[in-house]
CSV table of C-alpha atoms in Angstrom, one decimal:
chain,number,residue,atom,x,y,z
A,1,MET,CA,103.6,122.5,81.8
A,2,PHE,CA,102.2,122.9,85.4
A,3,ALA,CA,104.0,125.9,85.8
A,4,GLU,CA,102.0,127.7,83.2
A,5,LYS,CA,98.9,126.3,84.0
A,6,LEU,CA,99.8,127.5,88.0
A,7,LYS,CA,99.9,131.2,86.6
A,8,GLN,CA,96.7,130.7,84.3
A,9,LEU,CA,94.7,129.6,87.3
A,10,ARG,CA,96.0,132.4,89.6
A,11,GLU,CA,95.3,134.9,86.9
A,12,ALA,CA,91.9,133.3,86.4
A,13,GLN,CA,90.6,133.9,89.8
A,14,ASN,CA,92.1,137.6,89.5
A,15,LEU,CA,94.6,136.8,92.3
A,16,SER,CA,98.0,138.3,92.6
A,17,LEU,CA,101.1,136.2,93.8
A,18,ASP,CA,100.8,137.9,97.7
A,19,ALA,CA,96.8,137.6,97.6
A,20,LEU,CA,97.2,133.9,96.8
A,21,ALA,CA,99.8,133.1,99.1
A,22,ASP,CA,97.5,134.6,101.6
A,23,ILE,CA,94.2,132.7,101.3
A,24,LEU,CA,96.5,129.1,101.1
A,25,ASN,CA,98.1,130.0,104.2
A,26,LYS,CA,94.8,131.1,105.7
A,27,LYS,CA,92.9,128.1,104.4
A,28,TYR,CA,95.6,125.5,105.1
A,29,ASP,CA,97.3,126.7,108.1
A,30,THR,CA,100.4,127.0,106.0
A,31,LYS,CA,103.6,129.2,105.2
A,32,ILE,CA,103.5,129.7,101.5
A,33,SER,CA,105.1,133.0,100.2
A,34,LYS,CA,104.8,134.8,97.4
A,35,SER,CA,108.3,133.9,96.0
A,36,MET,CA,108.0,130.2,96.7
A,37,ILE,CA,104.2,131.0,94.2
A,38,SER,CA,106.6,133.1,91.8
A,39,ARG,CA,109.2,129.7,92.1
A,40,TRP,CA,106.7,126.9,91.0
A,41,GLU,CA,105.5,129.3,88.2
A,42,ASN,CA,108.6,129.2,87.0
A,43,GLY,CA,108.9,125.7,86.9
A,44,SER,CA,110.8,124.9,90.1
A,45,ASP,CA,110.2,121.7,91.9
A,46,ILE,CA,107.1,121.6,94.7
A,47,ALA,CA,107.2,119.6,97.7
A,48,LEU,CA,104.3,116.8,98.1
A,49,SER,CA,102.6,118.6,100.9
A,50,TYR,CA,102.3,122.0,98.9
A,51,ALA,CA,101.2,119.9,95.9
A,52,ARG,CA,98.4,118.5,97.8
A,53,ILE,CA,97.5,122.3,99.2
A,54,ILE,CA,97.6,123.5,95.7
A,55,ALA,CA,95.7,120.4,93.9
A,56,ASP,CA,93.1,121.0,96.7
A,57,TYR,CA,92.8,124.9,95.7
A,58,PHE,CA,92.3,125.0,92.3
A,59,LYS,CA,90.4,121.4,92.6
A,60,ILE,CA,92.9,119.1,90.0
A,61,SER,CA,94.8,116.2,90.7
A,62,PRO,CA,97.8,116.0,92.8
A,63,ASP,CA,99.5,114.3,89.9
A,64,GLU,CA,99.1,117.2,87.4
A,65,VAL,CA,100.7,119.8,90.0
A,66,LEU,CA,104.0,117.3,90.2
A,67,GLY,CA,104.0,117.3,86.6
A,68,PHE,CA,103.0,113.4,85.8
A,69,ASP,CA,101.7,113.2,82.1
A,70,THR,CA,98.9,110.4,82.3
A,71,SER,CA,97.4,111.6,78.9
A,72,ASN,CA,99.2,108.9,77.3
A,73,ILE,CA,98.4,105.9,79.4
A,74,VAL,CA,95.7,103.7,78.0
A,75,GLU,CA,93.8,101.7,80.6
A,76,LEU,CA,93.7,97.7,79.5
A,77,HIS,CA,91.7,97.0,82.1
A,78,PRO,CA,89.9,98.7,85.1
A,79,THR,CA,92.4,100.4,87.5
A,80,THR,CA,90.2,99.6,90.7
A,81,SER,CA,88.4,96.1,91.7
A,82,LEU,CA,87.1,97.6,95.5
A,83,THR,CA,85.1,99.9,96.8
A,84,LEU,CA,85.0,100.7,100.1
A,85,PRO,CA,82.4,102.4,102.6
A,86,ILE,CA,83.9,106.0,103.6
A,87,TYR,CA,83.0,106.3,107.5
A,88,SER,CA,82.8,109.7,109.2
A,89,HIS,CA,84.3,108.7,112.1
A,90,LEU,CA,86.2,105.6,113.7
A,91,PHE,CA,84.4,103.7,116.7
A,92,ALA,CA,85.1,101.0,118.7
A,93,GLY,CA,83.3,98.5,116.7
A,94,MET,CA,85.1,99.2,113.7
A,95,PRO,CA,84.6,98.1,110.8
A,96,ASP,CA,81.3,96.7,111.6
A,97,GLY,CA,79.7,100.2,111.7
A,98,ALA,CA,76.3,101.8,111.5
A,99,GLU,CA,74.5,103.0,108.0
A,100,GLU,CA,74.3,106.4,109.3
A,101,ASP,CA,78.0,106.7,110.1
A,102,ILE,CA,78.5,105.8,106.2
A,103,ILE,CA,78.8,109.0,104.4
A,104,GLY,CA,79.9,108.0,100.9
A,105,ASN,CA,81.9,104.9,99.2
A,106,ILE,CA,85.2,105.4,97.4
A,107,ASP,CA,87.4,103.3,94.9
A,108,ILE,CA,90.8,101.8,96.0
A,109,PRO,CA,93.6,100.7,93.0
A,110,ASP,CA,94.3,96.7,92.7
A,111,ARG,CA,97.2,96.7,94.1
A,112,ILE,CA,96.2,98.5,97.6
A,113,ALA,CA,93.5,95.9,97.6
A,114,ASN,CA,95.6,92.6,96.9
A,115,LYS,CA,98.3,94.0,98.7
A,116,TYR,CA,96.6,94.4,102.3
A,117,GLY,CA,93.7,92.0,101.4
A,118,ARG,CA,90.3,93.2,100.5
A,119,LYS,CA,88.5,92.8,104.3
A,120,ASN,CA,91.5,94.5,105.9
A,121,LEU,CA,90.8,97.7,104.6
A,122,LEU,CA,88.7,100.8,106.0
A,123,ALA,CA,88.1,104.3,105.0
A,124,VAL,CA,87.6,107.2,107.2
A,125,LYS,CA,87.2,111.0,106.6
A,126,VAL,CA,89.8,112.8,108.0
A,127,GLU,CA,88.5,116.2,109.7
A,128,GLY,CA,90.9,119.2,111.1
A,129,ASP,CA,94.6,119.9,110.1
A,130,SER,CA,96.5,117.7,112.8
A,131,MET,CA,98.3,115.8,109.6
A,132,ASN,CA,98.1,118.2,106.8
A,133,LYS,CA,101.3,117.6,106.1
A,134,VAL,CA,100.6,114.3,105.7
A,135,ILE,CA,96.6,113.8,105.1
A,136,LEU,CA,94.5,117.5,104.4
A,137,ASP,CA,91.5,118.2,105.8
A,138,GLY,CA,88.6,116.2,104.1
A,139,MET,CA,91.0,113.8,102.8
A,140,ILE,CA,89.9,109.6,103.1
A,141,ALA,CA,92.4,107.9,104.8
A,142,VAL,CA,92.9,104.2,104.3
A,143,VAL,CA,93.9,101.7,107.3
A,144,ASN,CA,94.9,98.4,106.9
A,145,THR,CA,93.0,96.9,110.4
A,146,ASP,CA,95.2,94.0,109.8
A,147,ASP,CA,98.6,96.1,110.8
A,148,THR,CA,98.1,97.1,114.6
A,149,GLU,CA,101.3,96.4,116.5
A,150,VAL,CA,103.0,99.9,116.3
A,151,LYS,CA,106.4,100.6,115.2
A,152,ASN,CA,107.4,103.9,116.3
A,153,GLY,CA,106.8,107.2,114.0
A,154,ASP,CA,104.3,105.4,111.5
A,155,VAL,CA,100.5,106.7,111.1
A,156,TYR,CA,97.8,105.1,112.6
A,157,ALA,CA,94.0,105.5,113.6
A,158,VAL,CA,93.3,105.6,116.9
A,159,ILE,CA,90.4,105.8,119.5
A,160,VAL,CA,91.3,106.8,122.8
A,161,ASN,CA,88.6,106.3,125.7
A,162,GLY,CA,85.8,105.0,123.2
A,163,TYR,CA,85.1,108.0,121.4
A,164,ALA,CA,87.9,110.4,120.8
A,165,ASN,CA,89.6,109.8,117.3
A,166,THR,CA,92.7,110.6,115.9
A,167,ILE,CA,95.2,110.1,112.9
A,168,LYS,CA,98.9,110.4,114.3
A,169,HIS,CA,102.2,109.2,114.0
A,170,VAL,CA,102.4,107.1,117.2
A,171,PHE,CA,105.3,105.7,119.4
A,172,LYS,CA,104.7,103.3,121.8
A,173,TYR,CA,107.6,102.9,124.9
A,174,PRO,CA,107.1,100.4,128.0
A,175,ASP,CA,105.9,102.9,130.3
A,176,HIS,CA,103.5,105.4,128.3
A,177,ILE,CA,102.6,105.6,124.4
A,178,ARG,CA,103.0,109.3,122.9
A,179,PHE,CA,101.0,110.9,119.9
A,180,GLU,CA,102.2,113.1,117.1
A,181,PRO,CA,100.7,115.5,114.9
A,182,ASP,CA,102.5,116.4,111.5
A,183,SER,CA,101.2,120.0,110.5
A,184,PHE,CA,101.5,123.4,109.3
A,185,ASN,CA,99.8,124.4,112.5
A,186,PRO,CA,102.2,125.3,115.1
A,187,ALA,CA,99.0,125.0,117.7
A,188,ASN,CA,98.8,121.0,117.4
A,189,LYS,CA,100.9,119.5,120.0
A,190,PRO,CA,101.9,116.2,120.8
A,191,PHE,CA,100.0,114.4,123.1
A,192,SER,CA,100.7,110.9,125.8
A,193,TYR,CA,99.0,108.7,127.9
A,194,ARG,CA,101.1,106.8,130.6
A,195,ASN,CA,99.9,102.9,130.6
A,196,ASP,CA,98.8,103.5,134.4
A,197,GLU,CA,96.4,105.7,133.4
A,198,ASP,CA,92.6,105.0,133.0
A,199,ILE,CA,93.3,105.6,129.4
A,200,SER,CA,91.7,103.2,127.0
A,201,ILE,CA,93.5,103.0,124.0
A,202,LYS,CA,92.8,101.0,120.7
A,203,ILE,CA,95.0,101.0,117.8
A,204,ILE,CA,92.6,100.6,114.2
A,205,GLY,CA,95.3,100.3,111.9
A,206,LYS,CA,97.9,101.8,110.1
A,207,LEU,CA,97.6,104.4,107.3
A,208,VAL,CA,98.2,102.5,103.8
A,209,TYR,CA,96.6,104.6,101.3
A,210,ILE,CA,95.4,108.5,101.1
A,211,ALA,CA,92.5,109.9,98.9
A,212,GLN,CA,90.5,112.6,97.4
A,213,ASP,CA,86.8,112.4,97.8
A,214,LEU,CA,85.3,113.7,94.5
A,215,GLY,CA,81.6,112.3,95.7
């Protein structure tokens, strides 16, 4: 049971409830309280966004935090059939980037590869905390480059003026486009551009899969 394991992990680092909450809040710009951790250790459900934070801090699987028992699953065939290069950043020529922009590789499950098409998937490492309710700093965003027609509120990888990379909720209107963060850090604010501004905006693709780089 994860409730017991969380307490064991915390105590193994000689951390009080207050100390762990303080570390998590500083590291992930969130607002976790002592009472929240206490409830989790007593078996209360944990939100997905917090599960990702706990998993990242203690270097365990989010599935384990959420209580999914995978110990009895027998693999009858490989679960991954596609390996994608991980790019350090977005750029206008995606996905035909230079070799020096590749910082590693990541395996993508069959279901994702088959659903969106193997040639349409692109993996890029996320930097920063502007979307940490959705995807944490250092995780890998996999986007579908065949899906660039904005549906308001969905998350897209975007290039602004050829060099400013971002992953945000996107809202497109007749006279402007707006980008909204989804973060525990209140310093991250929405921003927008009017159509008549001298701004080049390229939608690279829609976020379809999130992975942790375990390399």
